[in-house]
mmCIF file of C-alpha atoms in Angstrom:
data_model
loop_
_atom_site.group_PDB
_atom_site.id
_atom_site.type_symbol
_atom_site.label_atom_id
_atom_site.label_comp_id
_atom_site.label_asym_id
_atom_site.label_seq_id
_atom_site.Cartn_x
_atom_site.Cartn_y
_atom_site.Cartn_z
ATOM 1 C CA MET W 1 0.000 0.000 0.000
ATOM 2 C CA ILE W 2 1.296 3.420 -0.927
ATOM 3 C CA GLU W 3 1.855 5.534 2.194
ATOM 4 C CA ARG W 4 1.435 9.286 2.302
ATOM 5 C CA ASN W 5 5.117 9.912 3.095
ATOM 6 C CA GLU W 6 6.083 8.173 -0.170
ATOM 7 C CA ILE W 7 3.735 10.454 -2.100
ATOM 8 C CA GLU W 8 5.064 13.520 -0.286
ATOM 9 C CA GLU W 9 8.679 12.583 -1.025
ATOM 10 C CA PHE W 10 7.910 12.093 -4.703
ATOM 11 C CA PHE W 11 6.346 15.552 -4.946
ATOM 12 C CA LYS W 12 9.392 17.071 -3.231
ATOM 13 C CA SER W 13 11.741 15.394 -5.708
ATOM 14 C CA LEU W 14 9.479 16.426 -8.595
ATOM 15 C CA GLN W 15 9.745 20.055 -7.519
ATOM 16 C CA ASP W 16 13.550 19.750 -7.392
ATOM 17 C CA ASP W 17 13.763 18.142 -10.824
ATOM 18 C CA ILE W 18 11.438 20.607 -12.561
ATOM 19 C CA CYS W 19 13.221 23.618 -11.064
ATOM 20 C CA ALA W 20 16.590 22.281 -12.224
ATOM 21 C CA GLN W 21 15.379 21.707 -15.793
ATOM 22 C CA LEU W 22 13.684 25.112 -16.037
ATOM 23 C CA GLU W 23 16.789 26.887 -14.726
ATOM 24 C CA GLN W 24 19.012 25.084 -17.209
ATOM 25 C CA THR W 25 16.723 25.927 -20.125
ATOM 26 C CA ASP W 26 16.301 29.556 -19.118
ATOM 27 C CA GLY W 27 20.057 29.932 -18.746
ATOM 28 C CA LYS W 28 20.001 33.027 -16.548
ATOM 29 C CA ALA W 29 17.563 33.129 -13.654
ATOM 30 C CA THR W 30 17.450 30.793 -10.659
ATOM 31 C CA PHE W 31 14.644 29.896 -8.300
ATOM 32 C CA GLN W 32 14.473 31.628 -4.938
ATOM 33 C CA GLU W 33 13.001 29.505 -2.158
ATOM 34 C CA ASP W 34 10.608 30.649 0.546
ATOM 35 C CA LEU W 35 9.817 28.139 3.315
ATOM 36 C CA TRP W 36 6.542 28.484 5.184
ATOM 37 C CA GLN W 37 4.451 26.751 7.830
ATOM 38 C CA HIS W 38 0.713 26.104 7.764
ATOM 39 C CA LYS W 39 -1.279 27.167 10.825
ATOM 40 C CA THR W 40 -2.673 23.652 11.455
ATOM 41 C CA GLY W 41 0.445 21.646 10.597
ATOM 42 C CA GLY W 42 2.953 21.051 7.824
ATOM 43 C CA GLY W 43 4.007 23.679 5.332
ATOM 44 C CA GLY W 44 5.661 24.119 2.000
ATOM 45 C CA ARG W 45 8.422 25.354 -0.266
ATOM 46 C CA THR W 46 7.465 28.210 -2.560
ATOM 47 C CA ARG W 47 9.996 28.681 -5.352
ATOM 48 C CA LEU W 48 9.868 31.701 -7.631
ATOM 49 C CA ILE W 49 11.893 32.478 -10.749
ATOM 50 C CA GLN W 50 11.967 36.024 -12.154
ATOM 51 C CA HIS W 51 13.700 38.202 -14.733
ATOM 52 C CA GLY W 52 15.138 35.318 -16.728
ATOM 53 C CA ASP W 53 16.149 35.213 -20.365
ATOM 54 C CA ILE W 54 12.974 33.256 -21.173
ATOM 55 C CA LEU W 55 10.892 33.230 -17.991
ATOM 56 C CA GLU W 56 9.655 36.606 -16.813
ATOM 57 C CA LYS W 57 7.973 35.101 -13.760
ATOM 58 C CA GLY W 58 7.200 31.567 -12.703
ATOM 59 C CA GLY W 59 6.505 29.491 -9.649
ATOM 60 C CA VAL W 60 7.045 25.846 -8.751
ATOM 61 C CA ASN W 61 5.404 25.224 -5.388
ATOM 62 C CA PHE W 62 5.419 22.207 -3.096
ATOM 63 C CA SER W 63 3.200 21.832 -0.046
ATOM 64 C CA ALA W 64 2.303 19.164 2.508
ATOM 65 C CA VAL W 65 -0.191 20.361 5.107
ATOM 66 C CA GLU W 66 -2.366 18.628 7.667
ATOM 67 C CA GLY W 67 -4.768 19.234 10.503
ATOM 68 C CA PRO W 68 -8.432 19.088 11.469
ATOM 69 C CA LEU W 69 -11.025 19.991 8.868
ATOM 70 C CA GLY W 70 -12.289 23.487 9.536
ATOM 71 C CA GLU W 71 -15.799 24.586 8.689
ATOM 72 C CA ASP W 72 -14.669 26.408 5.532
ATOM 73 C CA MET W 73 -12.841 23.316 4.341
ATOM 74 C CA LYS W 74 -15.823 21.086 5.120
ATOM 75 C CA LYS W 75 -18.026 23.376 3.077
ATOM 76 C CA ALA W 76 -15.549 23.482 0.170
ATOM 77 C CA LEU W 77 -15.251 19.679 0.167
ATOM 78 C CA LYS W 78 -18.957 19.079 0.892
ATOM 79 C CA ILE W 79 -18.079 16.997 3.956
ATOM 80 C CA ASN W 80 -20.168 17.026 7.139
ATOM 81 C CA GLU W 81 -18.194 14.799 9.498
ATOM 82 C CA ASP W 82 -15.257 15.774 11.686
ATOM 83 C CA ALA W 83 -11.945 14.447 10.413
ATOM 84 C CA ASP W 84 -8.273 15.239 10.031
ATOM 85 C CA PHE W 85 -6.852 15.895 6.572
ATOM 86 C CA PHE W 86 -3.528 15.599 4.798
ATOM 87 C CA ALA W 87 -2.859 17.295 1.464
ATOM 88 C CA THR W 88 0.292 17.427 -0.616
ATOM 89 C CA GLY W 89 1.207 18.350 -4.167
ATOM 90 C CA VAL W 90 3.108 20.469 -6.634
ATOM 91 C CA SER W 91 1.636 23.484 -8.435
ATOM 92 C CA ILE W 92 3.294 25.309 -11.343
ATOM 93 C CA VAL W 93 2.631 28.335 -13.538
ATOM 94 C CA GLN W 94 5.202 29.867 -15.899
ATOM 95 C CA HIS W 95 4.844 33.266 -17.590
ATOM 96 C CA PRO W 96 7.429 33.791 -20.361
ATOM 97 C CA ARG W 97 8.921 37.048 -21.536
ATOM 98 C CA ASN W 98 8.541 36.439 -25.287
ATOM 99 C CA PRO W 99 4.849 36.359 -26.355
ATOM 100 C CA MET W 100 5.677 33.555 -28.780
ATOM 101 C CA VAL W 101 6.421 31.268 -25.817
ATOM 102 C CA PRO W 102 3.197 29.917 -24.256
ATOM 103 C CA ILE W 103 2.100 30.114 -20.635
ATOM 104 C CA ILE W 104 1.859 26.716 -18.966
ATOM 105 C CA HIS W 105 0.234 25.353 -15.815
ATOM 106 C CA MET W 106 0.501 22.033 -14.026
ATOM 107 C CA ASN W 107 -0.839 20.723 -10.744
ATOM 108 C CA VAL W 108 -0.518 17.245 -9.253
ATOM 109 C CA ARG W 109 -1.949 16.615 -5.805
ATOM 110 C CA TYR W 110 -3.036 14.074 -3.210
ATOM 111 C CA PHE W 111 -5.644 14.451 -0.458
ATOM 112 C CA GLU W 112 -6.656 12.068 2.303
ATOM 113 C CA LEU W 113 -8.893 12.056 5.368
ATOM 114 C CA SER W 114 -8.446 10.220 8.636
ATOM 115 C CA ASN W 115 -11.503 8.109 7.798
ATOM 116 C CA GLY W 116 -9.543 6.444 4.981
ATOM 117 C CA THR W 117 -10.969 8.457 2.094
ATOM 118 C CA TYR W 118 -8.358 9.644 -0.413
ATOM 119 C CA TRP W 119 -8.011 10.899 -3.954
ATOM 120 C CA PHE W 120 -5.490 12.134 -6.485
ATOM 121 C CA GLY W 121 -6.011 15.071 -8.816
ATOM 122 C CA GLY W 122 -4.161 17.276 -11.251
ATOM 123 C CA GLY W 123 -3.672 18.300 -14.822
ATOM 124 C CA ILE W 124 -1.643 20.257 -17.344
ATOM 125 C CA ASP W 125 -2.855 22.942 -19.723
ATOM 126 C CA LEU W 126 -1.154 25.196 -22.247
ATOM 127 C CA THR W 127 -2.084 28.835 -22.902
ATOM 128 C CA PRO W 128 -0.368 30.229 -25.997
ATOM 129 C CA HIS W 129 -0.642 33.956 -26.584
ATOM 130 C CA TYR W 130 -0.648 33.022 -30.284
ATOM 131 C CA ILE W 131 -1.913 29.544 -31.083
ATOM 132 C CA ASN W 132 0.445 27.467 -33.201
ATOM 133 C CA GLU W 133 -1.547 24.428 -34.343
ATOM 134 C CA ALA W 134 1.517 22.233 -34.875
ATOM 135 C CA GLN W 135 2.769 22.961 -31.366
ATOM 136 C CA ALA W 136 -0.690 22.429 -29.874
ATOM 137 C CA LYS W 137 -0.814 19.042 -31.590
ATOM 138 C CA TRP W 138 2.657 18.121 -30.324
ATOM 139 C CA PHE W 139 1.714 19.166 -26.785
ATOM 140 C CA HIS W 140 -1.399 16.990 -26.826
ATOM 141 C CA GLU W 141 0.596 14.079 -28.261
ATOM 142 C CA GLN W 142 2.867 14.163 -25.192
ATOM 143 C CA LEU W 143 -0.124 14.056 -22.869
ATOM 144 C CA LYS W 144 -1.857 11.308 -24.836
ATOM 145 C CA ALA W 145 1.274 9.149 -24.700
ATOM 146 C CA VAL W 146 1.275 9.409 -20.907
ATOM 147 C CA CYS W 147 -2.452 8.738 -20.635
ATOM 148 C CA ASP W 148 -2.372 5.754 -22.999
ATOM 149 C CA LYS W 149 0.107 3.947 -20.719
ATOM 150 C CA HIS W 150 -2.485 3.835 -17.960
ATOM 151 C CA GLY W 151 -5.945 3.763 -19.532
ATOM 152 C CA VAL W 152 -7.290 3.550 -23.067
ATOM 153 C CA ASP W 153 -9.898 6.221 -22.373
ATOM 154 C CA PHE W 154 -7.815 8.438 -20.099
ATOM 155 C CA TYR W 155 -6.749 10.971 -22.710
ATOM 156 C CA GLN W 156 -10.168 11.617 -24.217
ATOM 157 C CA THR W 157 -11.891 11.702 -20.837
ATOM 158 C CA PHE W 158 -9.378 13.992 -19.181
ATOM 159 C CA LYS W 159 -9.035 16.161 -22.303
ATOM 160 C CA GLU W 160 -12.783 16.821 -22.276
ATOM 161 C CA ARG W 161 -12.642 17.627 -18.578
ATOM 162 C CA ALA W 162 -9.850 20.121 -19.251
ATOM 163 C CA ASP W 163 -11.933 21.804 -21.960
ATOM 164 C CA ASP W 164 -14.768 22.147 -19.459
ATOM 165 C CA TYR W 165 -12.587 23.246 -16.548
ATOM 166 C CA PHE W 166 -10.154 25.691 -18.186
ATOM 167 C CA TYR W 167 -13.006 27.749 -19.573
ATOM 168 C CA LEU W 168 -14.191 31.323 -19.028
ATOM 169 C CA PRO W 169 -18.006 31.207 -19.212
ATOM 170 C CA HIS W 170 -18.303 34.985 -19.082
ATOM 171 C CA ARG W 171 -16.136 35.206 -22.222
ATOM 172 C CA ASP W 172 -17.326 31.977 -23.864
ATOM 173 C CA GLU W 173 -13.721 31.026 -24.526
ATOM 174 C CA THR W 174 -11.259 28.436 -23.295
ATOM 175 C CA ARG W 175 -8.166 29.605 -21.443
ATOM 176 C CA GLY W 176 -5.909 28.159 -24.128
ATOM 177 C CA VAL W 177 -5.542 24.917 -26.064
ATOM 178 C CA GLY W 178 -6.415 22.820 -23.033
ATOM 179 C CA GLY W 179 -4.646 19.660 -21.970
ATOM 180 C CA ILE W 180 -5.818 17.152 -19.378
ATOM 181 C CA PHE W 181 -7.612 17.582 -16.061
ATOM 182 C CA PHE W 182 -8.576 14.937 -13.500
ATOM 183 C CA ASP W 183 -9.810 14.886 -9.921
ATOM 184 C CA HIS W 184 -11.037 12.514 -7.210
ATOM 185 C CA LEU W 185 -9.160 9.535 -8.663
ATOM 186 C CA ASN W 186 -9.244 6.480 -6.404
ATOM 187 C CA GLU W 187 -10.313 2.834 -6.468
ATOM 188 C CA LYS W 188 -13.961 3.900 -6.376
ATOM 189 C CA SER W 189 -13.721 6.115 -9.457
ATOM 190 C CA LEU W 190 -11.260 3.957 -11.429
ATOM 191 C CA ASN W 191 -10.734 0.228 -11.768
ATOM 192 C CA LEU W 192 -7.132 0.677 -10.638
ATOM 193 C CA SER W 193 -5.225 0.275 -7.390
ATOM 194 C CA LYS W 194 -3.863 3.208 -5.419
ATOM 195 C CA SER W 195 -0.368 2.286 -6.580
ATOM 196 C CA GLN W 196 -1.441 2.272 -10.238
ATOM 197 C CA ILE W 197 -3.133 5.661 -9.921
ATOM 198 C CA PHE W 198 -0.019 7.059 -8.251
ATOM 199 C CA ASP W 199 2.076 5.759 -11.165
ATOM 200 C CA PHE W 200 -0.160 7.716 -13.549
ATOM 201 C CA VAL W 201 0.171 10.892 -11.474
ATOM 202 C CA LYS W 202 3.950 10.452 -11.382
ATOM 203 C CA ASP W 203 4.102 10.135 -15.171
ATOM 204 C CA VAL W 204 1.989 13.283 -15.568
ATOM 205 C CA GLY W 205 4.366 15.158 -13.284
ATOM 206 C CA ASN W 206 7.460 13.875 -15.047
ATOM 207 C CA VAL W 207 6.266 14.819 -18.541
ATOM 208 C CA PHE W 208 5.982 18.496 -17.619
ATOM 209 C CA ALA W 209 9.603 19.644 -17.697
ATOM 210 C CA PRO W 210 10.771 18.063 -20.991
ATOM 211 C CA THR W 211 7.553 19.204 -22.685
ATOM 212 C CA TYR W 212 7.724 22.819 -21.581
ATOM 213 C CA CYS W 213 11.498 23.108 -21.916
ATOM 214 C CA HIS W 214 11.112 22.050 -25.565
ATOM 215 C CA LEU W 215 8.471 24.723 -26.152
ATOM 216 C CA MET W 216 10.658 27.312 -24.423
ATOM 217 C CA THR W 217 13.649 26.409 -26.581
ATOM 218 C CA ILE W 218 11.943 26.453 -29.990
ATOM 219 C CA ASN W 219 10.129 29.749 -29.370
ATOM 220 C CA LYS W 220 12.456 31.836 -27.212
ATOM 221 C CA ASP W 221 14.346 33.535 -30.067
ATOM 222 C CA LYS W 222 11.351 34.377 -32.257
ATOM 223 C CA ALA W 223 11.008 38.043 -33.147
ATOM 224 C CA TYR W 224 8.073 40.008 -31.765
ATOM 225 C CA THR W 225 6.713 43.540 -31.914
ATOM 226 C CA GLN W 226 5.210 45.971 -29.434
ATOM 227 C CA LYS W 227 1.806 44.973 -30.782
ATOM 228 C CA ASN W 228 2.608 41.360 -29.853
ATOM 229 C CA LYS W 229 3.533 42.461 -26.310
ATOM 230 C CA GLU W 230 0.296 44.407 -25.937
ATOM 231 C CA TRP W 231 -1.631 41.312 -27.012
ATOM 232 C CA GLN W 232 0.349 39.225 -24.528
ATOM 233 C CA PHE W 233 -0.718 41.559 -21.714
ATOM 234 C CA LEU W 234 -4.366 41.255 -22.766
ATOM 235 C CA ARG W 235 -4.147 37.469 -22.865
ATOM 236 C CA ARG W 236 -2.535 37.517 -19.427
ATOM 237 C CA GLY W 237 -5.562 39.502 -18.305
ATOM 238 C CA ARG W 238 -7.787 36.615 -19.353
ATOM 239 C CA TYR W 239 -5.509 34.271 -17.397
ATOM 240 C CA VAL W 240 -5.960 36.410 -14.295
ATOM 241 C CA GLU W 241 -9.731 36.429 -14.776
ATOM 242 C CA PHE W 242 -9.843 32.652 -14.792
ATOM 243 C CA ASN W 243 -7.577 32.195 -11.789
ATOM 244 C CA LEU W 244 -9.370 34.729 -9.608
ATOM 245 C CA VAL W 245 -12.962 34.108 -10.704
ATOM 246 C CA TRP W 246 -13.236 30.435 -11.670
ATOM 247 C CA ASP W 247 -10.251 28.393 -10.478
ATOM 248 C CA ARG W 248 -11.327 26.009 -7.720
ATOM 249 C CA GLY W 249 -7.792 25.621 -6.389
ATOM 250 C CA THR W 250 -7.409 29.357 -5.852
ATOM 251 C CA LYS W 251 -10.767 29.579 -4.096
ATOM 252 C CA PHE W 252 -10.073 26.504 -1.971
ATOM 253 C CA GLY W 253 -6.677 27.796 -0.895
ATOM 254 C CA LEU W 254 -7.953 31.218 0.086
ATOM 255 C CA VAL W 255 -11.078 30.108 1.973
ATOM 256 C CA THR W 256 -9.205 27.409 3.883
ATOM 257 C CA GLY W 257 -6.463 29.687 5.164
ATOM 258 C CA GLY W 258 -3.739 28.807 2.694
ATOM 259 C CA ARG W 259 -0.685 30.988 2.190
ATOM 260 C CA THR W 260 -1.816 33.915 0.044
ATOM 261 C CA GLU W 261 1.536 34.682 -1.604
ATOM 262 C CA SER W 262 1.984 31.062 -2.672
ATOM 263 C CA ILE W 263 -1.577 30.786 -3.969
ATOM 264 C CA LEU W 264 -1.298 33.975 -6.023
ATOM 265 C CA MET W 265 2.122 33.176 -7.480
ATOM 266 C CA SER W 266 0.173 32.047 -10.560
ATOM 267 C CA LEU W 267 -0.529 35.663 -11.521
ATOM 268 C CA PRO W 268 1.673 37.304 -14.184
ATOM 269 C CA PRO W 269 3.971 40.250 -13.421
ATOM 270 C CA GLN W 270 1.915 42.494 -15.721
ATOM 271 C CA ALA W 271 -1.526 42.135 -17.297
ATOM 272 C CA ASN W 272 -3.759 44.620 -19.122
ATOM 273 C CA TRP W 273 -7.469 45.086 -19.741
ATOM 274 C CA GLU W 274 -8.684 47.219 -22.632
ATOM 275 C CA TYR W 275 -12.324 48.191 -22.755
ATOM 276 C CA CYS W 276 -14.235 46.434 -25.562
ATOM 277 C CA PHE W 277 -11.052 45.391 -27.361
ATOM 278 C CA GLU W 278 -11.653 43.932 -30.821
ATOM 279 C CA PRO W 279 -8.745 42.466 -32.804
ATOM 280 C CA GLU W 280 -8.331 43.369 -36.435
ATOM 281 C CA ALA W 281 -10.269 41.060 -38.756
ATOM 282 C CA GLY W 282 -8.029 38.371 -40.229
ATOM 283 C CA SER W 283 -5.169 39.135 -37.815
ATOM 284 C CA GLU W 284 -3.177 36.523 -35.901
ATOM 285 C CA GLU W 285 -4.864 37.807 -32.763
ATOM 286 C CA GLN W 286 -8.294 37.152 -34.273
ATOM 287 C CA LYS W 287 -7.216 33.667 -35.391
ATOM 288 C CA THR W 288 -6.182 32.845 -31.836
ATOM 289 C CA LEU W 289 -9.501 34.057 -30.421
ATOM 290 C CA ASP W 290 -11.386 31.989 -32.981
ATOM 291 C CA ALA W 291 -9.548 28.843 -31.807
ATOM 292 C CA LEU W 292 -10.359 29.283 -28.107
ATOM 293 C CA LYS W 293 -13.246 26.827 -28.254
ATOM 294 C CA LYS W 294 -14.178 23.617 -26.494
ATOM 295 C CA GLY W 295 -14.004 20.305 -28.299
ATOM 296 C CA ILE W 296 -11.191 21.024 -30.758
ATOM 297 C CA ASP W 297 -9.346 17.842 -31.700
ATOM 298 C CA TRP W 298 -5.765 19.136 -31.614
ATOM 299 C CA LEU W 299 -4.464 15.703 -32.621
ATOM 300 C CA ALA W 300 -6.345 15.759 -35.936
#
């Protein structure tokens, strides 16, 4: 049986490995670490990278917290009984300097209660400022390869969930080209053992760094204009809207007394909002907006 300390240690090592690969690919900036303690027990390692050659701002956070379920947490989890909880995971968002390099997010997590209930969750999604169909296809191919190792229907199921989750209803647009999203994975929701589910989560975590480092490398030297930067700031604004209005992880962290600075590390260093902005017809900006739809088969 997989014990919680084994899961925690994997997430710690995953944070170390991803930070090392991102630093090497960026070539300039290094992660600065901020250790913190949670009020009910445990804590985390917030790591922030800024002012790099490729990465303008990014975070790779690890946490492992525990304690009694408070009323806010019970409400968020829709749990009525008293219990102790343990939660651990890694959360990542990277905001690049060059608008031709996409934003990326990943989260892998584990949650358990003292009554024996547990589940895994997580996902990866890509948010290009300008959608490149070939790169979107390649990105989804990496995720499908991971999913196919563990379940024949994993990719399609979790891809559809990502389309539904990473979506701004008030804009009627997806956050980007999607990816995969999964939650509440355990023996009750899947015909797999806890060890097998953990193996899937580990593979999802391990595919992040080589995938994003490749996208950083092939896009980092592309030329861009001031118009491209202005569009990047507007797209970052959409990213902020999702994280602050719709993201369940952000809401859960804030209402349950999580560390504010670590939770909000996902926000970009600069974002703009322009009233009633309309891109020029036929422009690359318009083409990107037109592709921010649910249900696109990026593998086709």
